[in-house]
């Protein structure tokens, strides 16, 4: 069945009638130096087929030996995802034939995975209270399992003169360690799936076990999607969607697929169990394999590897390396700095950002003022310059120095903004810039009052209009006073004193 | 017979192999004789033995693992040395996705 772009919109009545059920399978490359079963480098971007050896080329007789660090990283991820780590797990061969899989099987885990029974918490529309993101409810999404496996090589189907007839294969990636993280079918909308993937990625980044770079393929996502009439317990027939290699595609592909299945069911037709690919050009999912195609991976235990034993002692050792995770950090920052939930959420997006903020606060800045400046001016400027927080030309200490000048009323908010602009380009301290530019807020009441009297005297017409009831002219007077003082008068004081002077004149 | 023609065709299909009638018949006979031979193992009573896929079942944790150290891999010419066809530093294979 074909859908037009317009058909992506499911009528509200159908949304009420059918419920999507989504589970995600996420593959994440573990950032070890060497591959999972051999000593070849895992570096990305090297010349093709230069990080390879008999093991990862699948040459006969070569034997795999498991990378200890890959296990440690997978266990670390499993613990952070609240999984139970099995003290005893096993590798298995998954047999299938594809040119980028030179052995004819992938070493994976099957019936005895490394870890099971985990969960993470996402934000959910279900039970969302009114009043913005900080009030949103949370929902626990089960993680069925986390297992280890090796990545395949890379097939290149386009871009060579004979690409019409040939596929090109680079085996540098073959044998890169992967953790596959499988969720329970607990997700009920594309938005929930998006949030799940966002939070999963965030946790993995905090753990520093993966680059999580979707463009380079170090984080990849497949989705199982089905639709059922609301209230029905039994799951509908699912389709597996592959090629969801960006957050944006994930949500679009899921929305398309949910609409497609909903319309099939509504017309009394059947959903076929199949694998579908998200096609970027056509903006739709297309069937990848015919339904007759047999999936039979004929798993069996990998005889070349010992069972994987993770002792309690080792598990404890890894547990101790876990950093403060995003949820815990967010909660702590809400209580420690009295931040709004939403602000804490933004500031804990990455450890680097949270670390930056906490340094500003530790340097004595007012926590709320610091939050506003980091989230607003700083992030805005970095985004415009295409820079990461770690590349900020303004150090946390320097930002705290600027905020101190706002807090002691040396600078108005507006003046601080121009000083900040200057700090971004020169990396000088706020004090230096204020001194050089001769900036400093005028807070002296007598000095401001003098200026106000001069301004009033110079504008008798406006004064008369003001007196006759056109009180909005106060803005005019404020503007004139600010102009006279080159923007350096404290605006609150100006307002306050103007009212006195105008009222009493 | 342990193996039927249907089994051979199924396994061949999973491996993307096209077998002729003659080849199919040949593999039925060969695989059947192998399985018949291996079946002799069933004469042994293993009811008290735990299933085992690897012989070093109780090895120490560290014996089964290597440290995460990388070393130089093959040179590109070495990697591609056995390839029937190669180009631009890659293995070349018949087109694997239908257009």
Coordinates of C-alpha atoms in Angstrom, one line a residue:
Chain A
X1 CA 0.0 0.0 0.0
X2 CA 1.3 3.5 -0.8
X3 CA 0.7 6.5 1.3
X4 CA 0.8 10.1 0.2
X5 CA 2.5 12.6 2.4
X6 CA -0.9 13.9 3.5
X7 CA -1.9 10.5 4.6
X8 CA 0.7 10.7 7.3
X9 CA -1.8 12.7 9.3
X10 CA -3.9 10.2 11.2
X11 CA -7.3 11.6 12.0
X12 CA -7.8 12.2 15.8
X13 CA -10.6 9.7 15.9
X14 CA -8.2 6.9 14.6
X15 CA -5.6 8.0 17.1
X16 CA -8.2 7.4 19.8
X17 CA -9.1 4.0 18.3
X18 CA -5.6 2.5 17.8
X19 CA -2.6 2.4 19.9
X20 CA 1.0 2.1 18.6
X21 CA 3.4 -0.3 20.4
X22 CA 7.1 0.3 19.8
X23 CA 10.3 -1.4 21.0
X24 CA 13.7 -0.2 20.0
X25 CA 16.9 -2.2 19.4
X26 CA 19.9 0.0 19.8
X27 CA 23.4 -0.9 18.7
X28 CA 26.2 1.0 20.2
X29 CA 29.9 0.8 19.4
X30 CA 32.0 0.5 22.5
X31 CA 35.0 2.9 22.4
X32 CA 37.8 0.4 23.0
X33 CA 41.2 0.9 21.4
X34 CA 41.2 -2.6 19.8
X35 CA 38.4 -4.8 18.3
X36 CA 36.4 -7.2 20.4
X37 CA 38.2 -10.4 19.4
X38 CA 41.5 -9.2 18.0
X39 CA 44.1 -6.4 18.4
X40 CA 43.2 -4.4 15.3
X41 CA 42.5 -0.7 15.9
X42 CA 38.9 0.5 16.0
X43 CA 39.8 3.9 14.7
X44 CA 37.2 5.5 12.4
X45 CA 38.2 6.9 9.0
X46 CA 41.4 5.0 8.3
X47 CA 42.2 3.9 4.7
X48 CA 39.9 0.9 3.9
X49 CA 41.1 -2.6 4.9
X50 CA 44.1 -1.5 6.9
X51 CA 42.8 -2.3 10.3
X52 CA 42.3 -6.0 9.6
X53 CA 43.9 -9.3 10.5
X54 CA 43.1 -13.0 10.1
X55 CA 40.6 -12.9 12.9
X56 CA 38.4 -10.0 11.6
X57 CA 38.9 -11.0 7.9
X58 CA 37.5 -14.4 8.8
X59 CA 40.5 -16.4 7.6
X60 CA 40.3 -20.1 8.3
X61 CA 41.9 -21.2 11.6
X62 CA 42.0 -17.8 13.2
X63 CA 40.8 -17.8 16.8
X64 CA 39.0 -14.9 18.6
X65 CA 40.1 -13.8 22.1
X66 CA 37.7 -11.5 24.0
X67 CA 38.7 -7.9 24.9
X68 CA 38.5 -7.4 28.6
X69 CA 37.8 -3.6 28.3
X70 CA 34.9 -4.3 25.9
X71 CA 33.3 -6.5 28.6
X72 CA 34.0 -3.9 31.3
X73 CA 32.3 -1.2 29.2
X74 CA 29.3 -3.4 28.4
X75 CA 28.9 -4.2 32.1
X76 CA 29.2 -0.5 33.0
X77 CA 26.4 0.3 30.6
X78 CA 24.3 -2.6 31.9
X79 CA 24.6 -1.4 35.5
X80 CA 23.7 2.2 34.5
X81 CA 20.6 0.8 32.8
X82 CA 19.6 -1.0 35.9
X83 CA 20.2 -4.4 34.4
X84 CA 21.0 -7.6 36.3
X85 CA 24.4 -8.7 35.0
X86 CA 24.6 -12.4 34.6
X87 CA 27.7 -13.9 36.3
X88 CA 27.8 -16.4 33.4
X89 CA 26.9 -15.6 29.8
X90 CA 27.7 -17.2 26.5
X91 CA 28.6 -16.2 23.0
X92 CA 26.8 -17.8 20.1
X93 CA 27.1 -17.8 16.3
X94 CA 24.4 -16.1 14.3
X95 CA 24.7 -17.5 10.8
X96 CA 23.8 -15.5 7.8
X97 CA 25.5 -14.7 4.5
X98 CA 26.4 -11.2 3.5
X99 CA 29.6 -9.9 1.9
X100 CA 30.5 -7.6 4.8
X101 CA 30.4 -10.6 7.2
X102 CA 33.4 -12.6 6.1
X103 CA 33.1 -15.6 8.5
X104 CA 29.5 -16.3 7.4
X105 CA 28.4 -15.8 11.0
X106 CA 28.4 -13.0 13.5
X107 CA 29.6 -13.8 17.0
X108 CA 26.8 -12.5 19.2
X109 CA 25.0 -13.6 22.3
X110 CA 21.7 -15.4 22.2
X111 CA 20.0 -17.4 25.0
X112 CA 22.5 -16.4 27.7
X113 CA 23.1 -12.6 27.3
X114 CA 25.4 -10.5 29.4
X115 CA 22.7 -8.6 31.2
X116 CA 18.8 -8.5 31.5
X117 CA 15.9 -6.9 33.2
X118 CA 16.9 -3.3 33.2
X119 CA 14.9 0.0 32.7
X120 CA 15.3 3.7 32.2
X121 CA 12.9 6.5 32.9
X122 CA 11.6 8.7 30.2
X123 CA 9.2 11.7 30.0
X124 CA 5.8 10.8 28.9
X125 CA 2.7 12.6 27.7
X126 CA 0.7 10.1 29.7
X127 CA -0.2 11.8 32.9
X128 CA 1.5 15.0 31.8
X129 CA 0.3 17.9 34.0
X130 CA -0.5 21.3 32.6
X131 CA 2.1 24.0 32.7
X132 CA 5.1 23.1 30.7
X133 CA 7.9 20.6 30.5
X134 CA 9.0 20.8 34.1
X135 CA 5.7 19.2 35.2
X136 CA 5.8 16.3 32.8
X137 CA 5.2 12.8 34.2
X138 CA 7.8 10.1 33.9
X139 CA 7.4 6.5 32.6
X140 CA 9.7 3.5 33.1
X141 CA 10.7 1.7 29.9
X142 CA 11.9 -1.8 30.4
X143 CA 15.2 -3.0 28.9
X144 CA 14.9 -6.7 28.0
X145 CA 18.6 -7.3 27.6
X146 CA 22.0 -6.0 26.8
X147 CA 24.3 -8.3 25.0
X148 CA 27.7 -8.1 23.3
X149 CA 28.5 -8.8 19.7
X150 CA 30.9 -7.9 16.9
X151 CA 30.1 -5.4 14.2
X152 CA 30.1 -6.3 10.5
X153 CA 32.2 -4.6 7.9
X154 CA 30.9 -1.8 5.7
X155 CA 29.3 -2.3 2.3
X156 CA 29.4 0.6 -0.1
X157 CA 26.8 0.5 -2.8
X158 CA 27.3 3.8 -4.5
X159 CA 30.0 6.2 -5.6
X160 CA 32.3 4.0 -7.7
X161 CA 32.5 3.9 -11.5
X162 CA 31.2 0.3 -11.5
X163 CA 28.7 0.7 -8.6
X164 CA 25.9 -0.3 -11.0
X165 CA 27.2 -3.9 -10.9
X166 CA 29.5 -4.1 -7.8
X167 CA 29.4 -3.5 -4.1
X168 CA 32.6 -2.5 -2.3
X169 CA 33.5 -3.9 1.1
X170 CA 35.7 -2.4 3.8
X171 CA 36.4 -4.7 6.7
X172 CA 38.0 -2.1 9.0
X173 CA 34.8 -2.0 11.1
X174 CA 34.5 -5.8 11.1
X175 CA 34.9 -6.9 14.7
X176 CA 34.3 -3.5 16.4
X177 CA 32.7 -4.3 19.8
X178 CA 29.0 -3.6 20.0
X179 CA 26.5 -3.6 22.8
X180 CA 23.0 -4.3 21.6
X181 CA 20.4 -2.8 23.9
X182 CA 16.8 -4.2 23.4
X183 CA 13.9 -2.4 25.0
X184 CA 10.6 -4.0 26.0
X185 CA 7.7 -3.0 23.7
X186 CA 6.8 -0.3 26.3
X187 CA 6.9 2.8 24.0
X188 CA 3.5 4.1 22.9
X189 CA 4.3 7.0 20.5
X190 CA 7.1 8.2 18.3
X191 CA 7.7 11.0 20.8
X192 CA 8.3 8.5 23.6
X193 CA 10.7 6.5 21.3
X194 CA 12.5 9.8 20.6
X195 CA 12.8 10.5 24.3
X196 CA 13.9 7.0 25.1
X197 CA 16.7 7.2 22.5
X198 CA 17.7 10.6 23.7
X199 CA 18.0 9.5 27.3
X200 CA 19.7 6.2 26.5
X201 CA 22.3 8.2 24.4
X202 CA 22.8 10.7 27.2
X203 CA 23.4 7.9 29.8
X204 CA 25.9 6.2 27.4
X205 CA 27.7 9.5 26.9
X206 CA 27.9 10.1 30.6
X207 CA 29.5 6.7 31.0
X208 CA 32.0 7.5 28.2
X209 CA 31.6 4.0 26.8
X210 CA 30.7 5.2 23.3
X211 CA 31.0 8.2 21.0
X212 CA 27.3 7.7 20.2
X213 CA 27.8 9.4 16.9
X214 CA 24.8 8.5 14.7
X215 CA 26.5 10.0 11.5
X216 CA 29.6 7.8 12.0
X217 CA 27.4 4.8 12.9
X218 CA 28.6 4.4 16.4
X219 CA 24.9 4.5 17.5
X220 CA 22.3 2.8 15.4
X221 CA 18.7 2.1 15.9
X222 CA 16.1 -0.3 14.6
X223 CA 12.4 -0.3 15.7
X224 CA 9.7 -2.9 16.1
X225 CA 6.4 -1.3 15.4
X226 CA 2.9 -2.6 15.7
X227 CA -0.6 -1.1 16.1
X228 CA -3.5 -2.5 18.0
X229 CA -7.0 -1.4 18.9
X230 CA -6.9 0.4 22.2
X231 CA -7.8 -1.9 25.1
X232 CA -6.6 -5.0 23.3
X233 CA -4.0 -6.9 25.3
X234 CA -2.6 -9.0 22.5
X235 CA 0.1 -7.3 20.4
X236 CA -0.6 -6.6 16.7
X237 CA 1.6 -8.0 13.9
X238 CA 4.9 -6.0 13.9
X239 CA 7.2 -4.6 11.2
X240 CA 10.9 -4.1 11.9
X241 CA 12.1 -0.7 10.7
X242 CA 15.8 -0.4 9.9
X243 CA 18.0 2.5 8.8
X244 CA 16.9 4.9 11.4
X245 CA 20.2 6.7 11.6
X246 CA 19.2 10.1 13.0
X247 CA 16.8 11.2 15.6
X248 CA 14.7 13.1 13.1
X249 CA 14.4 10.0 10.8
X250 CA 13.4 7.9 13.8
X251 CA 10.4 10.0 14.6
X252 CA 9.4 10.5 11.0
X253 CA 9.7 6.8 10.1
X254 CA 7.7 5.8 13.2
X255 CA 5.0 8.3 12.4
X256 CA 4.8 7.0 8.8
X257 CA 4.8 3.4 9.9
X258 CA 2.1 3.9 12.6
X259 CA -0.1 5.7 10.0
X260 CA 0.5 3.0 7.4
X261 CA -0.5 0.2 9.8
X262 CA -3.4 2.1 11.3
X263 CA -4.9 2.7 7.9
X264 CA -4.4 -1.0 6.9
X265 CA -6.3 -2.1 10.1
X266 CA -9.0 0.5 9.6
X267 CA -9.6 -0.9 6.1
X268 CA -9.8 -4.4 7.5
X269 CA -6.5 -5.4 5.9
X270 CA -3.7 -7.3 7.6
X271 CA -0.2 -6.1 8.6
X272 CA 2.5 -8.4 7.2
X273 CA 5.4 -9.2 9.4
X274 CA 8.4 -8.0 7.6
X275 CA 11.5 -5.8 7.6
X276 CA 11.1 -2.3 6.2
X277 CA 13.7 0.3 5.4
X278 CA 13.3 4.0 6.0
X279 CA 13.8 5.6 2.6
X280 CA 15.0 9.1 3.0
X281 CA 14.3 10.3 -0.6
X282 CA 10.7 9.0 -0.6
X283 CA 10.1 9.8 3.1
X284 CA 8.5 6.4 3.7
X285 CA 9.2 2.9 4.8
X286 CA 9.5 0.4 2.1
X287 CA 9.5 -3.4 2.3
X288 CA 13.0 -4.7 2.4
X289 CA 12.6 -8.5 2.2
X290 CA 9.8 -10.5 0.8
X291 CA 7.7 -12.2 3.4
X292 CA 8.6 -15.6 2.0
X293 CA 12.3 -15.0 2.8
X294 CA 13.2 -17.3 5.7
X295 CA 15.0 -15.8 8.7
X296 CA 16.8 -18.7 10.2
X297 CA 20.0 -17.7 11.9
X298 CA 20.7 -21.3 13.3
X299 CA 22.3 -20.0 16.4
X300 CA 24.6 -22.3 18.3
X301 CA 27.1 -21.8 21.1
X302 CA 30.4 -20.3 19.8
X303 CA 32.9 -23.2 20.4
X304 CA 36.0 -20.9 19.9
X305 CA 35.2 -18.8 23.0
X306 CA 34.9 -19.7 26.6
X307 CA 31.8 -18.8 28.5
X308 CA 32.0 -15.2 29.8
X309 CA 32.3 -15.1 33.6
X310 CA 31.8 -11.8 35.4
X311 CA 32.6 -12.2 39.1
X312 CA 30.9 -10.3 41.8
X313 CA 34.2 -8.6 42.6
X314 CA 34.7 -7.4 39.0
X315 CA 31.1 -6.2 38.9
X316 CA 31.6 -4.3 42.1
X317 CA 34.8 -2.8 40.8
X318 CA 33.0 -1.6 37.6
X319 CA 30.0 -0.3 39.7
X320 CA 32.4 2.0 41.5
X321 CA 33.4 3.6 38.2
X322 CA 29.9 4.8 37.5
X323 CA 29.6 8.5 37.4
X324 CA 26.6 10.5 38.7
X325 CA 24.0 9.7 36.1
X326 CA 21.7 12.3 34.4
X327 CA 18.6 11.8 36.5
X328 CA 20.5 11.8 39.7
X329 CA 22.4 14.9 38.7
X330 CA 19.3 16.7 37.6
X331 CA 17.6 15.9 41.0
X332 CA 20.6 17.1 42.9
X333 CA 20.9 20.3 41.0
X334 CA 17.2 21.1 41.5
X335 CA 17.6 20.7 45.3
X336 CA 21.2 22.2 45.6
X337 CA 20.7 25.2 43.4
X338 CA 16.9 25.6 43.7
X339 CA 16.7 25.4 39.9
X340 CA 13.5 24.8 38.0
X341 CA 13.2 21.2 36.8
X342 CA 13.3 22.3 33.2
X343 CA 16.5 24.3 33.7
X344 CA 18.2 21.4 35.4
X345 CA 17.1 19.2 32.5
X346 CA 18.8 21.5 30.0
X347 CA 21.9 22.0 32.1
X348 CA 22.4 18.2 32.6
X349 CA 22.2 17.5 28.9
X350 CA 25.9 16.7 29.0
X351 CA 28.4 16.3 31.8
X352 CA 30.5 19.1 30.2
X353 CA 27.6 21.5 30.4
X354 CA 26.7 20.5 33.9
X355 CA 30.3 20.8 35.0
X356 CA 30.6 24.2 33.4
X357 CA 27.5 25.4 35.2
X358 CA 28.6 24.0 38.6
X359 CA 31.9 25.8 38.2
X360 CA 30.1 29.1 37.6
X361 CA 28.0 28.5 40.7
X362 CA 31.0 27.4 42.8
X363 CA 32.8 30.6 41.9
X364 CA 30.1 32.4 43.8
X365 CA 27.5 33.4 41.2
X366 CA 23.9 33.4 42.1
X367 CA 22.7 29.9 40.9
X368 CA 19.6 31.1 39.1
X369 CA 21.3 34.0 37.4
X370 CA 24.1 31.6 36.4
X371 CA 21.5 29.1 35.0
X372 CA 19.9 31.9 32.9
X373 CA 23.2 33.1 31.5
X374 CA 24.6 29.6 30.8
X375 CA 21.4 28.5 29.1
X376 CA 20.6 31.7 27.3
X377 CA 23.6 33.9 26.4
X378 CA 26.3 31.3 26.6
X379 CA 24.6 28.4 24.8
X380 CA 23.2 30.8 22.2
X381 CA 26.6 32.3 21.4
X382 CA 28.3 28.9 21.3
X383 CA 25.6 27.6 19.0
X384 CA 25.9 30.5 16.7
X385 CA 29.7 30.0 16.6
X386 CA 29.2 26.2 16.1
X387 CA 31.2 25.5 19.2
X388 CA 30.9 22.9 22.0
X389 CA 30.8 23.9 25.6
X390 CA 34.4 22.7 26.1
X391 CA 35.5 25.3 23.5
X392 CA 33.9 28.2 25.1
X393 CA 36.0 31.4 24.9
X394 CA 34.6 32.4 28.2
X395 CA 35.7 30.2 31.1
X396 CA 33.2 29.5 33.9
X397 CA 35.4 31.6 36.3
X398 CA 35.2 34.5 33.8
X399 CA 31.5 34.2 33.5
X400 CA 31.2 34.2 37.3
X401 CA 33.2 37.4 37.3
X402 CA 30.7 39.0 34.9
X403 CA 27.8 37.9 37.0
X404 CA 29.4 39.3 40.1
X405 CA 29.4 42.7 38.4
X406 CA 25.7 42.3 37.8
X407 CA 25.0 41.2 41.3
X408 CA 26.9 44.2 42.8
X409 CA 25.0 46.5 40.4
X410 CA 28.1 47.7 38.6
X411 CA 26.5 46.5 35.4
X412 CA 22.9 46.5 34.3
X413 CA 21.6 43.4 32.5
X414 CA 21.9 45.2 29.2
X415 CA 25.4 46.4 29.8
X416 CA 26.4 43.0 30.9
X417 CA 25.3 41.7 27.5
X418 CA 27.6 44.0 25.7
X419 CA 30.5 43.2 28.0
X420 CA 29.7 39.5 27.4
X421 CA 29.9 40.0 23.6
X422 CA 33.3 41.6 24.1
X423 CA 34.4 38.7 26.4
X424 CA 33.4 36.2 23.7
X425 CA 35.7 37.8 21.1
X426 CA 38.6 38.8 23.3
X427 CA 38.5 36.3 26.2
X428 CA 39.3 39.1 28.5
X429 CA 37.8 39.3 32.0
X430 CA 34.7 41.3 32.6
X431 CA 36.5 43.7 34.9
X432 CA 39.2 44.5 32.3
X433 CA 36.5 45.2 29.7
X434 CA 34.5 47.4 32.0
X435 CA 37.6 49.4 32.9
X436 CA 38.7 49.7 29.2
X437 CA 35.3 50.7 28.0
X438 CA 34.7 53.1 30.9
X439 CA 31.5 51.2 31.6
X440 CA 29.9 51.2 35.0
X441 CA 26.4 51.5 36.0
X442 CA 25.3 54.8 37.6
X443 CA 23.4 54.0 40.7
X444 CA 24.0 57.3 42.5
X445 CA 20.5 58.7 43.1
X446 CA 21.5 62.3 43.1
X447 CA 23.4 62.0 39.8
X448 CA 20.4 60.3 38.1
X449 CA 18.0 62.8 39.6
X450 CA 20.0 65.6 38.1
X451 CA 19.9 64.1 34.7
X452 CA 16.1 63.5 35.0
X453 CA 15.5 67.1 35.9
X454 CA 17.5 68.2 32.9
X455 CA 15.5 65.9 30.6
X456 CA 12.2 67.1 32.0
X457 CA 13.2 70.7 31.6
X458 CA 14.2 70.1 28.0
X459 CA 10.9 68.5 27.1
X460 CA 8.0 70.7 28.3
X461 CA 5.6 69.5 25.6
X462 CA 6.0 65.8 26.6
X463 CA 5.7 66.9 30.2
X464 CA 2.4 68.6 29.6
X465 CA 1.0 65.6 27.7
X466 CA 2.1 63.4 30.5
X467 CA 0.4 65.5 33.1
X468 CA -2.8 65.5 31.0
X469 CA -3.0 61.7 31.4
X470 CA -0.7 60.3 28.7
X471 CA 1.3 58.3 31.2
X472 CA 2.7 56.0 28.6
X473 CA 5.2 58.8 27.9
X474 CA 7.1 57.6 30.9
X475 CA 8.9 55.3 28.4
X476 CA 10.0 58.4 26.4
X477 CA 11.5 59.9 29.5
X478 CA 13.3 56.7 30.5
X479 CA 14.7 56.5 27.0
X480 CA 16.0 60.1 27.1
X481 CA 17.6 59.6 30.5
X482 CA 19.3 56.4 29.3
X483 CA 20.5 58.2 26.2
X484 CA 21.9 61.0 28.4
X485 CA 23.7 58.5 30.6
X486 CA 24.9 56.4 27.6
X487 CA 22.9 53.5 28.9
X488 CA 24.7 53.4 32.2
X489 CA 22.0 54.5 34.6
X490 CA 20.4 51.8 36.6
X491 CA 17.0 51.3 34.9
X492 CA 15.1 50.5 38.1
X493 CA 16.4 53.6 39.7
X494 CA 15.6 55.7 36.7
X495 CA 12.0 54.4 36.7
X496 CA 11.6 55.0 40.4
X497 CA 13.0 58.5 40.4
X498 CA 11.2 59.5 37.2
X499 CA 7.9 58.7 38.8
X500 CA 8.8 60.8 41.8
X501 CA 10.0 63.8 39.7
X502 CA 7.1 63.7 37.2
X503 CA 4.5 63.2 39.9
X504 CA 5.8 66.0 42.0
X505 CA 6.7 68.4 39.2
Chain B
X1 CA 17.6 -41.1 5.7
X2 CA 18.5 -38.3 8.1
X3 CA 18.6 -35.7 5.4
X4 CA 16.0 -35.0 2.8
X5 CA 16.2 -33.1 -0.5
X6 CA 14.1 -30.4 1.1
X7 CA 16.6 -29.9 3.9
X8 CA 19.4 -29.5 1.4
X9 CA 17.5 -27.0 -0.7
X10 CA 16.6 -25.0 2.5
X11 CA 20.1 -24.7 3.7
X12 CA 21.3 -23.9 0.2
X13 CA 18.8 -21.1 0.0
X14 CA 19.9 -19.6 3.3
X15 CA 23.5 -19.6 1.9
X16 CA 22.2 -18.0 -1.4
X17 CA 23.4 -21.1 -3.4
X18 CA 21.7 -22.4 -6.5
X19 CA 22.2 -26.1 -6.7
X20 CA 21.5 -28.3 -9.7
X21 CA 19.4 -31.4 -9.4
X22 CA 22.6 -33.5 -9.5
X23 CA 24.4 -31.4 -6.9
X24 CA 21.3 -31.6 -4.6
X25 CA 21.2 -35.4 -4.8
X26 CA 25.0 -35.6 -4.2
X27 CA 24.7 -33.4 -1.0
X28 CA 21.8 -35.3 0.3
X29 CA 23.8 -38.5 0.1
X30 CA 27.0 -36.9 1.6
X31 CA 25.3 -35.1 4.4
X32 CA 23.3 -38.1 5.2
X33 CA 26.3 -40.3 5.6
X34 CA 28.0 -37.7 7.8
X35 CA 25.0 -37.5 10.1
X36 CA 24.6 -41.3 10.2
X37 CA 28.3 -41.5 11.3
X38 CA 28.0 -38.9 13.9
X39 CA 24.9 -40.5 15.3
X40 CA 27.1 -43.2 16.7
X41 CA 27.7 -40.8 19.6
X42 CA 24.1 -41.3 20.6
X43 CA 25.0 -44.8 21.7
X44 CA 26.8 -43.3 24.7
X45 CA 24.6 -42.5 27.8
X46 CA 25.0 -38.8 28.6
X47 CA 22.0 -38.5 30.8
X48 CA 24.2 -37.4 33.8
X49 CA 26.4 -35.1 31.8
X50 CA 25.7 -31.4 31.6
X51 CA 25.5 -30.0 28.0
X52 CA 28.8 -28.3 27.2
X53 CA 29.9 -26.2 24.2
X54 CA 33.4 -25.4 25.3
X55 CA 35.9 -27.6 27.0
X56 CA 37.6 -25.2 29.4
X57 CA 34.4 -24.7 31.3
X58 CA 35.8 -23.5 34.6
X59 CA 38.7 -21.4 33.5
X60 CA 39.7 -18.4 35.6
X61 CA 38.2 -15.0 34.5
X62 CA 41.5 -13.7 33.1
X63 CA 42.4 -16.7 31.1
X64 CA 39.6 -16.1 28.7
X65 CA 40.3 -12.4 28.1
X66 CA 42.9 -10.1 26.5
X67 CA 43.9 -6.6 27.4
X68 CA 42.7 -3.8 25.2
X69 CA 45.9 -3.1 23.3
X70 CA 45.9 -2.4 19.5
X71 CA 48.6 -3.3 17.1
X72 CA 49.2 -2.7 13.5
X73 CA 47.0 -4.7 11.2
X74 CA 47.6 -6.0 7.7
X75 CA 48.7 -3.7 5.0
X76 CA 45.9 -3.1 2.5
X77 CA 47.6 -5.3 -0.2
X78 CA 47.8 -8.1 2.4
X79 CA 44.1 -7.7 3.4
X80 CA 43.1 -7.9 -0.2
X81 CA 45.6 -10.6 -1.1
X82 CA 43.1 -13.4 -1.4
X83 CA 40.3 -11.4 -2.9
X84 CA 39.2 -12.6 -6.3
X85 CA 38.4 -9.0 -7.2
X86 CA 39.4 -5.7 -5.5
X87 CA 39.6 -2.1 -6.4
X88 CA 40.2 1.3 -4.6
X89 CA 41.4 -0.5 -1.5
X90 CA 38.1 -2.5 -1.2
X91 CA 36.9 -6.0 -1.8
X92 CA 34.6 -6.0 -4.8
X93 CA 31.6 -8.3 -4.8
X94 CA 28.6 -8.8 -7.0
X95 CA 25.9 -6.2 -6.3
X96 CA 24.1 -7.2 -3.2
X97 CA 21.2 -4.9 -3.1
X98 CA 18.6 -4.8 -5.8
X99 CA 17.9 -1.5 -7.4

